[in-house]
Tab-separated table of C-alpha atoms in Angstrom:
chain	number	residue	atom	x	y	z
U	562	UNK	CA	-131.118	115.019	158.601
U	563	UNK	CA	-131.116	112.343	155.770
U	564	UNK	CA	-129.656	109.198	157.156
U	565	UNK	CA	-130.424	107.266	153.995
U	566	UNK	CA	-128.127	110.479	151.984
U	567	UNK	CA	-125.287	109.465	154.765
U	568	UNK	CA	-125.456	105.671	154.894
U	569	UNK	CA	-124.928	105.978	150.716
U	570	UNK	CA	-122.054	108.338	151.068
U	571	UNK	CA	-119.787	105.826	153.608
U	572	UNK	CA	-119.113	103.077	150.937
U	573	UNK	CA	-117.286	105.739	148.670
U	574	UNK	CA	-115.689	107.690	151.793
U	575	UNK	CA	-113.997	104.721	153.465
U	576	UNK	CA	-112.151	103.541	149.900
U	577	UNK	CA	-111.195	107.089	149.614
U	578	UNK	CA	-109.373	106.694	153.019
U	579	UNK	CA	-107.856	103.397	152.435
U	580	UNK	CA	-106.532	104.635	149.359
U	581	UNK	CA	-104.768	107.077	150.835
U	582	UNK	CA	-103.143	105.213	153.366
U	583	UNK	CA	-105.217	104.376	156.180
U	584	UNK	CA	-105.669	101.136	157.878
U	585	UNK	CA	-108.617	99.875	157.245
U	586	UNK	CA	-109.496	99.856	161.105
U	587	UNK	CA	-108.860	103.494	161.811
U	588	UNK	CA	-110.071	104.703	158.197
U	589	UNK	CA	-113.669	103.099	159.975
U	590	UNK	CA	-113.263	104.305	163.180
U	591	UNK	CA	-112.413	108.130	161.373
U	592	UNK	CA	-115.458	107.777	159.127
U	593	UNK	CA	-118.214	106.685	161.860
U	594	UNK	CA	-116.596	110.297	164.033
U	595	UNK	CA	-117.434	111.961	160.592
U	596	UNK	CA	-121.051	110.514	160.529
U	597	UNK	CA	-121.751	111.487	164.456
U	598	UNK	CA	-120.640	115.385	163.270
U	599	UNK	CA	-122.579	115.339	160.242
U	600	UNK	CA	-125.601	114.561	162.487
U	601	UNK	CA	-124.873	117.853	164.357
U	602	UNK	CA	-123.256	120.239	162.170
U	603	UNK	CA	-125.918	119.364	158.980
U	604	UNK	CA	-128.869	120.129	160.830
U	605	UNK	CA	-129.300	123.536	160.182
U	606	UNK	CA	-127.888	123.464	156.534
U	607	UNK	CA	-126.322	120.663	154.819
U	608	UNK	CA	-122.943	121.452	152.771
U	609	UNK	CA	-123.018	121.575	148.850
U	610	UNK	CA	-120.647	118.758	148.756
U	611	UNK	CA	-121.827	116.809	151.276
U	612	UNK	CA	-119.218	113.703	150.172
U	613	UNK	CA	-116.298	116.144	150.085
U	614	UNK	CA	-117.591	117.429	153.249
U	615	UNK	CA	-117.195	114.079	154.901
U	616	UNK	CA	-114.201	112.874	153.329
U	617	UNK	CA	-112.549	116.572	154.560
U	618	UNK	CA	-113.739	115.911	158.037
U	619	UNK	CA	-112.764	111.787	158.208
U	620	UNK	CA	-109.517	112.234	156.808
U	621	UNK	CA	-109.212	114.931	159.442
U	622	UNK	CA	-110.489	112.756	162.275
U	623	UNK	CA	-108.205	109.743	160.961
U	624	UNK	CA	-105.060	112.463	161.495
U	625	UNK	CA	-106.070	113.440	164.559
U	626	UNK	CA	-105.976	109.785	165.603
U	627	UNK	CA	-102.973	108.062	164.172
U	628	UNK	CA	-100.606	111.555	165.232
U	629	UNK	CA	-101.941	110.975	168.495
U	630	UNK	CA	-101.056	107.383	168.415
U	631	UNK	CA	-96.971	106.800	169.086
U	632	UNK	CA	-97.210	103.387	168.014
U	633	UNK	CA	-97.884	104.421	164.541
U	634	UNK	CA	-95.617	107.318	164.235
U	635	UNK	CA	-93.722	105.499	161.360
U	636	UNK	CA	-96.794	105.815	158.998
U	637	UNK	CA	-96.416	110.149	159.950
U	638	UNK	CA	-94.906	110.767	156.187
U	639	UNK	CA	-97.676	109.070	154.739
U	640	UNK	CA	-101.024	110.242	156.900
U	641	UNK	CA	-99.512	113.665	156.909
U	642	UNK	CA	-100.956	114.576	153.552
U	643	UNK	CA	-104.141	116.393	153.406
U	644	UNK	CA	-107.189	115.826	151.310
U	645	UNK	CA	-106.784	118.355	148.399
U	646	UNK	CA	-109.891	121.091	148.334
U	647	UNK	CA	-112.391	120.986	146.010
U	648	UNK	CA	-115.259	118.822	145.516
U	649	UNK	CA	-115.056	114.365	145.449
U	650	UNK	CA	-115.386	112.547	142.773
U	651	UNK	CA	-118.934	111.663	142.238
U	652	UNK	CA	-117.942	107.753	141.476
U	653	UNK	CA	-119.888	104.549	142.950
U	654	UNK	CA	-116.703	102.838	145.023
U	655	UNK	CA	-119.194	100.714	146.931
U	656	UNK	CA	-118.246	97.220	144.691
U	657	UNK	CA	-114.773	98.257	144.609
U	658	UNK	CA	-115.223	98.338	147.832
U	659	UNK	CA	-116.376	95.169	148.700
U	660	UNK	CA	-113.270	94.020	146.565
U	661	UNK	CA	-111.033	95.396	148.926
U	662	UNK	CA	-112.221	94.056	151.977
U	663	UNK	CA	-112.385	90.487	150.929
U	664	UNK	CA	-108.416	90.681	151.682
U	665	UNK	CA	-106.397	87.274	150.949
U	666	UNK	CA	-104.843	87.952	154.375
U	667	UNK	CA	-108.354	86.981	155.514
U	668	UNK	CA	-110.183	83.936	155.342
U	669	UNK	CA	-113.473	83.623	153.218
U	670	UNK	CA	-115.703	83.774	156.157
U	671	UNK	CA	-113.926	86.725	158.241
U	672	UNK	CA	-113.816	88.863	155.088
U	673	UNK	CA	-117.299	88.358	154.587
U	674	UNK	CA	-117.951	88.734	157.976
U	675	UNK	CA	-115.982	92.100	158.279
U	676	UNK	CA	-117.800	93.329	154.892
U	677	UNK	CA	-120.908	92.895	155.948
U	678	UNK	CA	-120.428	94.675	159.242
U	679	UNK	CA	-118.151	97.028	157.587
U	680	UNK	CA	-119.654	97.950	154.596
U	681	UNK	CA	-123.557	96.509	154.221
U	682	UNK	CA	-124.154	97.786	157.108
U	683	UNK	CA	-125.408	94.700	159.065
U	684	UNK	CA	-125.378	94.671	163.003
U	685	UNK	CA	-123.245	91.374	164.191
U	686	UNK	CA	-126.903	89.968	165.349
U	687	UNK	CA	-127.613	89.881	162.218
U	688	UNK	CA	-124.020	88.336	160.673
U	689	UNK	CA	-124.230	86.000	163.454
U	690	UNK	CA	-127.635	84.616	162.558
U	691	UNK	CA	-126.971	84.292	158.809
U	692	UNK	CA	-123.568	82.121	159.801
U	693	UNK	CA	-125.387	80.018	162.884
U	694	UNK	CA	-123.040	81.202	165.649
U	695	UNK	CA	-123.394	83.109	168.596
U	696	UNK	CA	-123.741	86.778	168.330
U	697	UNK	CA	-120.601	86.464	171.002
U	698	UNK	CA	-118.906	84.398	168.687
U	699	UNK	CA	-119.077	86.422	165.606
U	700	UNK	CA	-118.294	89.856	167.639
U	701	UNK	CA	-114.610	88.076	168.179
U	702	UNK	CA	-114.261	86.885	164.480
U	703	UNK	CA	-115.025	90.135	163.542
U	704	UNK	CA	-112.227	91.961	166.428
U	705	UNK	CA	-109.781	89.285	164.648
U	706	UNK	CA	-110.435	90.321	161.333
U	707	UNK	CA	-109.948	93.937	161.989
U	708	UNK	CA	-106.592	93.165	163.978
U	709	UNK	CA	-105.615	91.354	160.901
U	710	UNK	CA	-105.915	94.309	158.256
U	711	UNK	CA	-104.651	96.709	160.709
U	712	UNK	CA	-102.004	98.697	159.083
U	713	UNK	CA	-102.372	96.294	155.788
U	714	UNK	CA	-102.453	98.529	152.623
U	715	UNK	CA	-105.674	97.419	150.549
U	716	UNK	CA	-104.314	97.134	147.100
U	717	UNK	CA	-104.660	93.010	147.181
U	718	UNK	CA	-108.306	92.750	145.924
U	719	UNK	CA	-110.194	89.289	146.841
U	720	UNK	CA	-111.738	86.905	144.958
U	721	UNK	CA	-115.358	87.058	143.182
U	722	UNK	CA	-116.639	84.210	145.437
U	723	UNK	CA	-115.927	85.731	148.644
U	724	UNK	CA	-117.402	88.844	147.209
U	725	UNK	CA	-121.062	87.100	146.094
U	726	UNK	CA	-121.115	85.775	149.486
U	727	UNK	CA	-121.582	89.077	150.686
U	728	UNK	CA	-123.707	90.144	148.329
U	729	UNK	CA	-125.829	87.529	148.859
U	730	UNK	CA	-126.133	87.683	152.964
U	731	UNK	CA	-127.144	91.401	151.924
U	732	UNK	CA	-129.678	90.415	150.120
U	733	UNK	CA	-131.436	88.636	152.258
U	734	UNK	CA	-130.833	90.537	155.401
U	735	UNK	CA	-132.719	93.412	153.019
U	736	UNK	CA	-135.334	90.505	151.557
U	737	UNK	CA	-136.048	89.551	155.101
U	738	UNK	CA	-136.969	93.421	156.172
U	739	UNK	CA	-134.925	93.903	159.130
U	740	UNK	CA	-132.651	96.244	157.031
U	741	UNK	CA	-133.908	97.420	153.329
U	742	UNK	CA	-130.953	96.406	151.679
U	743	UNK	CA	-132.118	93.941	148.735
U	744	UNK	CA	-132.786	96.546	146.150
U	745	UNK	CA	-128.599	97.912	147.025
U	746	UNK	CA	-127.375	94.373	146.643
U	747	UNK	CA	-129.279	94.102	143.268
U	748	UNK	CA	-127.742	97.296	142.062
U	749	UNK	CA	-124.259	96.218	143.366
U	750	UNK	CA	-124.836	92.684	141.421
U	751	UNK	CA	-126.106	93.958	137.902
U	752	UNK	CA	-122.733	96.096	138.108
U	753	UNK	CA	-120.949	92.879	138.772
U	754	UNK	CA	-122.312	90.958	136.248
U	755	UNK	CA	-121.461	93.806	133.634
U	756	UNK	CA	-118.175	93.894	134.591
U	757	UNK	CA	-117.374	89.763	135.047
U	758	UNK	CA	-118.364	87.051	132.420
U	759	UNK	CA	-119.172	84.604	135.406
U	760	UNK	CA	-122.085	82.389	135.363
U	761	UNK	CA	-121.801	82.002	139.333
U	762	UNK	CA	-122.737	85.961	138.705
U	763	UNK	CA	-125.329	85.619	137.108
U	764	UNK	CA	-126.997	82.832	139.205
U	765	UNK	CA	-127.153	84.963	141.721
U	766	UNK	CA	-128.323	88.239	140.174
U	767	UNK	CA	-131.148	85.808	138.764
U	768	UNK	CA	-131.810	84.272	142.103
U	769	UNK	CA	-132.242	87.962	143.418
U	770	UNK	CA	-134.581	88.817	140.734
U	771	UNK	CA	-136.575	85.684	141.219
U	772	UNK	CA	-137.113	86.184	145.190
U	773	UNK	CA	-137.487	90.368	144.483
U	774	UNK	CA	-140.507	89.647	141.818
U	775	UNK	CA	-142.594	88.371	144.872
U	776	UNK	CA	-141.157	90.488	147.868
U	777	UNK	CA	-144.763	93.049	147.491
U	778	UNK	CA	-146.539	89.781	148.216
U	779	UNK	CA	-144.634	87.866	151.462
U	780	UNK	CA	-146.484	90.553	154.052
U	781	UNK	CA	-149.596	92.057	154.609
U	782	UNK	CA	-149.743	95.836	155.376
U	783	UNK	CA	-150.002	95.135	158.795
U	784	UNK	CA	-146.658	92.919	158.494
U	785	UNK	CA	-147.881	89.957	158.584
U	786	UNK	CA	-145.834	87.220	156.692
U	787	UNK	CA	-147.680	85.757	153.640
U	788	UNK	CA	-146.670	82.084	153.222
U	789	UNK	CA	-145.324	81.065	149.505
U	790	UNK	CA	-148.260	78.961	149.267
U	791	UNK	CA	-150.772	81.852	150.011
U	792	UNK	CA	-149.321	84.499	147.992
U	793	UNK	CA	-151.354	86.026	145.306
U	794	UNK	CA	-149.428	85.115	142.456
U	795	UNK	CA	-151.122	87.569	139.936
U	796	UNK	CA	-149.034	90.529	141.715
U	797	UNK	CA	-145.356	88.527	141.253
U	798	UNK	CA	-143.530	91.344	138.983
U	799	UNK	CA	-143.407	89.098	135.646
U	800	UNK	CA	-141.079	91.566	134.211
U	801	UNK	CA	-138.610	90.384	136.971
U	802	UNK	CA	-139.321	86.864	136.650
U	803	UNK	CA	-138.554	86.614	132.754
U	804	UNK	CA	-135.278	88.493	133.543
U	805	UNK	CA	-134.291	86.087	135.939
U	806	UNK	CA	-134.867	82.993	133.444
U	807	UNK	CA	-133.653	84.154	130.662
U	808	UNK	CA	-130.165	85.334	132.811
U	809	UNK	CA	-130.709	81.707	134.682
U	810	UNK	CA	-130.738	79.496	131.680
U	811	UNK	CA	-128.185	81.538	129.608
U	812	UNK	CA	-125.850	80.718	132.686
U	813	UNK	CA	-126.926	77.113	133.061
U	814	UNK	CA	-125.789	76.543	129.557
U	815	UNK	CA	-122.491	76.772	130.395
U	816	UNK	CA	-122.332	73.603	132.436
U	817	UNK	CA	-120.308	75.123	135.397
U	818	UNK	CA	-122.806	74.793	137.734
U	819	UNK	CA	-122.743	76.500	141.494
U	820	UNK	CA	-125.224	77.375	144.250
U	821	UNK	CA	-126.427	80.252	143.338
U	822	UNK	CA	-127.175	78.697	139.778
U	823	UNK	CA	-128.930	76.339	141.736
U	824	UNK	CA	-130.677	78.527	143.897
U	825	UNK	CA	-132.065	80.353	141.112
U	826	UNK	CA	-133.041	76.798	139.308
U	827	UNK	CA	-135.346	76.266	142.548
U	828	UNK	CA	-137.048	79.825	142.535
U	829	UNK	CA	-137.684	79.673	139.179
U	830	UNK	CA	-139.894	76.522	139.042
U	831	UNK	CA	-141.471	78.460	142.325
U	832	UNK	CA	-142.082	81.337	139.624
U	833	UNK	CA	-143.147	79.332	136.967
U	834	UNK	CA	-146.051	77.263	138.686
U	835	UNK	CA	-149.585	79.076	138.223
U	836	UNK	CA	-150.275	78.467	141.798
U	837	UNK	CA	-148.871	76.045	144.886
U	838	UNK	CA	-150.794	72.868	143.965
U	839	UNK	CA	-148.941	73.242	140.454
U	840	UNK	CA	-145.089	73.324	141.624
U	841	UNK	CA	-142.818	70.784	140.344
U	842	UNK	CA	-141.440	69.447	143.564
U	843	UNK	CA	-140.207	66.297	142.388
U	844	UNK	CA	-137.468	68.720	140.083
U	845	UNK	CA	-136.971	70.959	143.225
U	846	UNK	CA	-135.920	68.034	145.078
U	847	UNK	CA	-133.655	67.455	142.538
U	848	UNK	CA	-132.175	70.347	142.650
U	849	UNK	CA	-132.257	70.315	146.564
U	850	UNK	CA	-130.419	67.453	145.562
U	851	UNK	CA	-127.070	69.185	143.587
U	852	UNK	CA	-127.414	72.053	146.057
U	853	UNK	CA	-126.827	69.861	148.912
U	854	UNK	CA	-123.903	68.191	146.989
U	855	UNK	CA	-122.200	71.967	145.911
U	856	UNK	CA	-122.760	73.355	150.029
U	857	UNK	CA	-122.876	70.588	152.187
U	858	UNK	CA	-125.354	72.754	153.923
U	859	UNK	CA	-127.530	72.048	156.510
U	860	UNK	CA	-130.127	75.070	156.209
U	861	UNK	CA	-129.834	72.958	152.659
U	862	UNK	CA	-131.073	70.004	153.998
U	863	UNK	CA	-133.445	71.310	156.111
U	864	UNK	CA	-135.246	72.906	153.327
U	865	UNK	CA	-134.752	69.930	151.155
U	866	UNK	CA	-136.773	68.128	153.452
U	867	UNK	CA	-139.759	70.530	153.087
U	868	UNK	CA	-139.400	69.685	149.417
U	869	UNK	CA	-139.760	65.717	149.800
U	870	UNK	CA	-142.579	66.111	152.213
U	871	UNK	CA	-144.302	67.786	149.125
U	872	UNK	CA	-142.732	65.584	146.658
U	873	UNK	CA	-143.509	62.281	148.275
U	874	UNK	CA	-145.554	63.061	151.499
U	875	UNK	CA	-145.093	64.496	154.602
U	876	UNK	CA	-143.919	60.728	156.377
U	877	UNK	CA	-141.011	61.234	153.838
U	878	UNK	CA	-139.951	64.341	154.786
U	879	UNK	CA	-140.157	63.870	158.758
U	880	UNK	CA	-137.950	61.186	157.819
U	881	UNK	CA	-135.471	63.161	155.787
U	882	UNK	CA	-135.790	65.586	158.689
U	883	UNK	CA	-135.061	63.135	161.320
U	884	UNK	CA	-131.271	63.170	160.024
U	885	UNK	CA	-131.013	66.406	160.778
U	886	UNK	CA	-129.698	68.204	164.051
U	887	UNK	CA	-133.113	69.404	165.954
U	888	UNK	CA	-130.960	72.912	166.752
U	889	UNK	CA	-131.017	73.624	163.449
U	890	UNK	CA	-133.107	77.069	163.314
U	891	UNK	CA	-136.367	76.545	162.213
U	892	UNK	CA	-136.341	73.167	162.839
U	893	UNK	CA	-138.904	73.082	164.953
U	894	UNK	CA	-141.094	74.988	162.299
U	895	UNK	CA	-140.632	72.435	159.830
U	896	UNK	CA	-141.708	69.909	162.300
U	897	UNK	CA	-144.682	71.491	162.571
U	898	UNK	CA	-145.322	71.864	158.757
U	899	UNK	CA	-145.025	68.625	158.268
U	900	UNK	CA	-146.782	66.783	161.395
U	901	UNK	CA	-149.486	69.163	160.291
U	902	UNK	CA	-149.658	67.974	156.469
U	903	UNK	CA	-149.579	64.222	158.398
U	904	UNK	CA	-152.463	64.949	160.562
U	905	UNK	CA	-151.261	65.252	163.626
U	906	UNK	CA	-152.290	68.683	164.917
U	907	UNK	CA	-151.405	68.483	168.672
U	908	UNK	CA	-147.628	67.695	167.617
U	909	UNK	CA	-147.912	70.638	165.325
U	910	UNK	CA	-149.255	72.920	167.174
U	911	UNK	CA	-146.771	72.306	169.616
U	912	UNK	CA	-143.809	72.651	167.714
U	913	UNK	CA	-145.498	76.226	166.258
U	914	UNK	CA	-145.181	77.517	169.509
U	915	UNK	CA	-141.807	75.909	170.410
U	916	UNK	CA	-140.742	77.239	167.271
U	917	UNK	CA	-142.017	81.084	168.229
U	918	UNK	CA	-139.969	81.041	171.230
U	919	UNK	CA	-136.899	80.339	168.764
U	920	UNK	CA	-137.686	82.795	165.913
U	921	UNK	CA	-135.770	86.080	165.548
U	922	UNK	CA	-138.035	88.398	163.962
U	923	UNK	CA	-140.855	89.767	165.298
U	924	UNK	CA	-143.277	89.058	162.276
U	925	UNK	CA	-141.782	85.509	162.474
U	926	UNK	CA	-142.963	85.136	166.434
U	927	UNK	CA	-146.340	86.591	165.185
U	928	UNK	CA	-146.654	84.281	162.185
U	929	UNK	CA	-145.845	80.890	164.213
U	930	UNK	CA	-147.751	82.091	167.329
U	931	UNK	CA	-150.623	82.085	164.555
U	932	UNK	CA	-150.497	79.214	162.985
U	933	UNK	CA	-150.191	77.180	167.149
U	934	UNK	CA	-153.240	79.473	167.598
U	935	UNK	CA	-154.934	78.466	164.561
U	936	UNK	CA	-154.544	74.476	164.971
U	937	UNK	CA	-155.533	74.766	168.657
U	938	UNK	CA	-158.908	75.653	168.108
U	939	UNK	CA	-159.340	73.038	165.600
U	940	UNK	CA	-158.725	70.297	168.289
């Protein structure tokens, strides 16, 4: 069974439903039944049409559920129409798709929230970690925004911002590994950008390229995570790079800057230094600068002060740290950075293994437990 083929066709099978009627809810709910029988019945030969297959059965399933539900009886006329025969309609709803589900009745962060679990794919772990809140936390915001939309017709698209927010946690839930998403969140952008004259678009489709031209060189192939510093530069895809600029500074020139404009500003001097010792940090900081003023971020500010350690020594960025909240996640890793670039090994290698206990990927746990390793035996 090809799980990939299925995960593709969901996008496009879920607008079909909420086009027809459905609550957006139930049109899930009827979609995820479809998946489970697909598993079973396509074992032994997968249909011709295997997206008119699903849509047949979902629609079916969705029925099935709202006849059998009395509070919803007054919808009857509407669900009662079935899907006509025939093979669907080969088109890529996936962006449209995102559209929809950034609802105004929503707020920014629940429709991004109820995207990403909706439509990218991403477990709640996941959304929780990207947002800084409890896994418990986001599991509720999530219920609430699916309560909210329940029964709501979807024919209020939201707004682009909400939209590249999603896009963007995508991205780097797919740049990070845990899901291989970042190449589908590319794809979804480019079509974006071809279809909105936006320079916040095209920020972030250059930011993506930027990080993507180096993504073969942040692991080895046993998994273990390559630091920027370390990477071999001579295998960044250049091709990718010079995309990225050229899409970067053609936004830039229209002096409407946001953060993903900014974003991309930072990754590009990353791209354009011949090797670590090279980087223009004193411009990054800059920029760390007017990112910080756009977001108000502290993930921001927390890699900002990574950047001034470089810029103007590591007592200047423990300082620049030190207004930050310690619970920040990876706090405790940038600690350690930067007590190590001061010298002071046992406070670093403390903090590397304080921060392993913290980390939520495995290759992350490995990486830090390395580095407390490696400065331990140095003592």
């Amino acid at each position: 069974m090809d799980e990939t083929l299925l995960r593709s066709l969901t996008p496009g099978v879920l607008t079909i439903l909420v086009r027809r009627g459905a609550d957006f809810a139930s049109a899930e709910d009827a979609v995820q039944d479809a998946l489970v029988e697909a598993l079973r019945a396509w074992e032994a030969e997968p249909p011709r049409d295997p997206k008119g297959w699903l849509v047949t059965v979902a629609w079916r399933k969705f029925l099935d559920a709202t006849r059998a539900d009395t509070a919803r009886r007054r919808r009857e006329d509407v669900v009662d129409v079935e899907v006509p025969p025939g093979p669907a309609a080969t088109v890529d709803d996936t962006l449209q798709l995102y559209f929809l589900c950034a609802h105004p009745s929503l707020t920014p962060s629940s429709a991004v929230a109820l995207t990403l679990r909706a439509v990218g794919g991403l477990t709640t772990r996941q959304i929780a970690q990207a947002y800084l809140v409890p896994e418990a936390t986001m599991a509720q915001r999530i219920s609430r925004a699916k309560r909210t939309v329940a029964g709501v017709r979807f024919d209020q698209p939201g707004d682009v911002a909400t939209v590249l927010r999603v896009l963007y946690l995508v991205f780097n839930e797919g740049y990070s590994g845990d899901v291989d998403l970042a190449a589908e969140a590319i794809r979804l952008t480019r079509q974006l950008a071809a279809a909105i004259d936006h320079p916040e678009v095209a920020g972030l489709l250059a930011l993506m390229l930027l990080h993507h031209a180096r993504r073969a060189t942040r692991t080895e192939p046993d998994g273990r995570l390559v630091p920027l510093a370390d990477q071999d530069r001579s295998r960044w895809d250049t091709a990718l790079i010079a995309e990225g600029v050229e899409i970067l500074q053609a936004a830039l020139a229209r002096d409407r800057l946001g953060e993903f404009q900014a974003q991309a500003a930072i990754a590009a001097l990353h791209a354009d230094a011949p090797d670590a010792a090279e980087t223009d940090w004193v411009q990054i900081v800059e920029w760390y600068d007017e990112l910080a003023r756009l977001t108000d971020s502290p993930v921001v500010r927390l890699n900002r002060a990574v950047a001034v350690g470089e810029a103007d020594g590591p007592r200047a960025g423990l300082a620049a740290l030190a207004e930050l909240d310690e619970t920040l996640p990876r706090y405790a890793a940038v600690s350690a950075y930067l007590h190590e670039r001061d010298g002071d090994l046992a406070t670093a290698a403390k903090l590397y293994a304080e921060a392993a206990k913290k980390a939520s990927s495995l290759a992350e746990v490995d990486h830090l437990t390395r580095q407390a390793a490696r400065l331990n035996t140095r003592r």
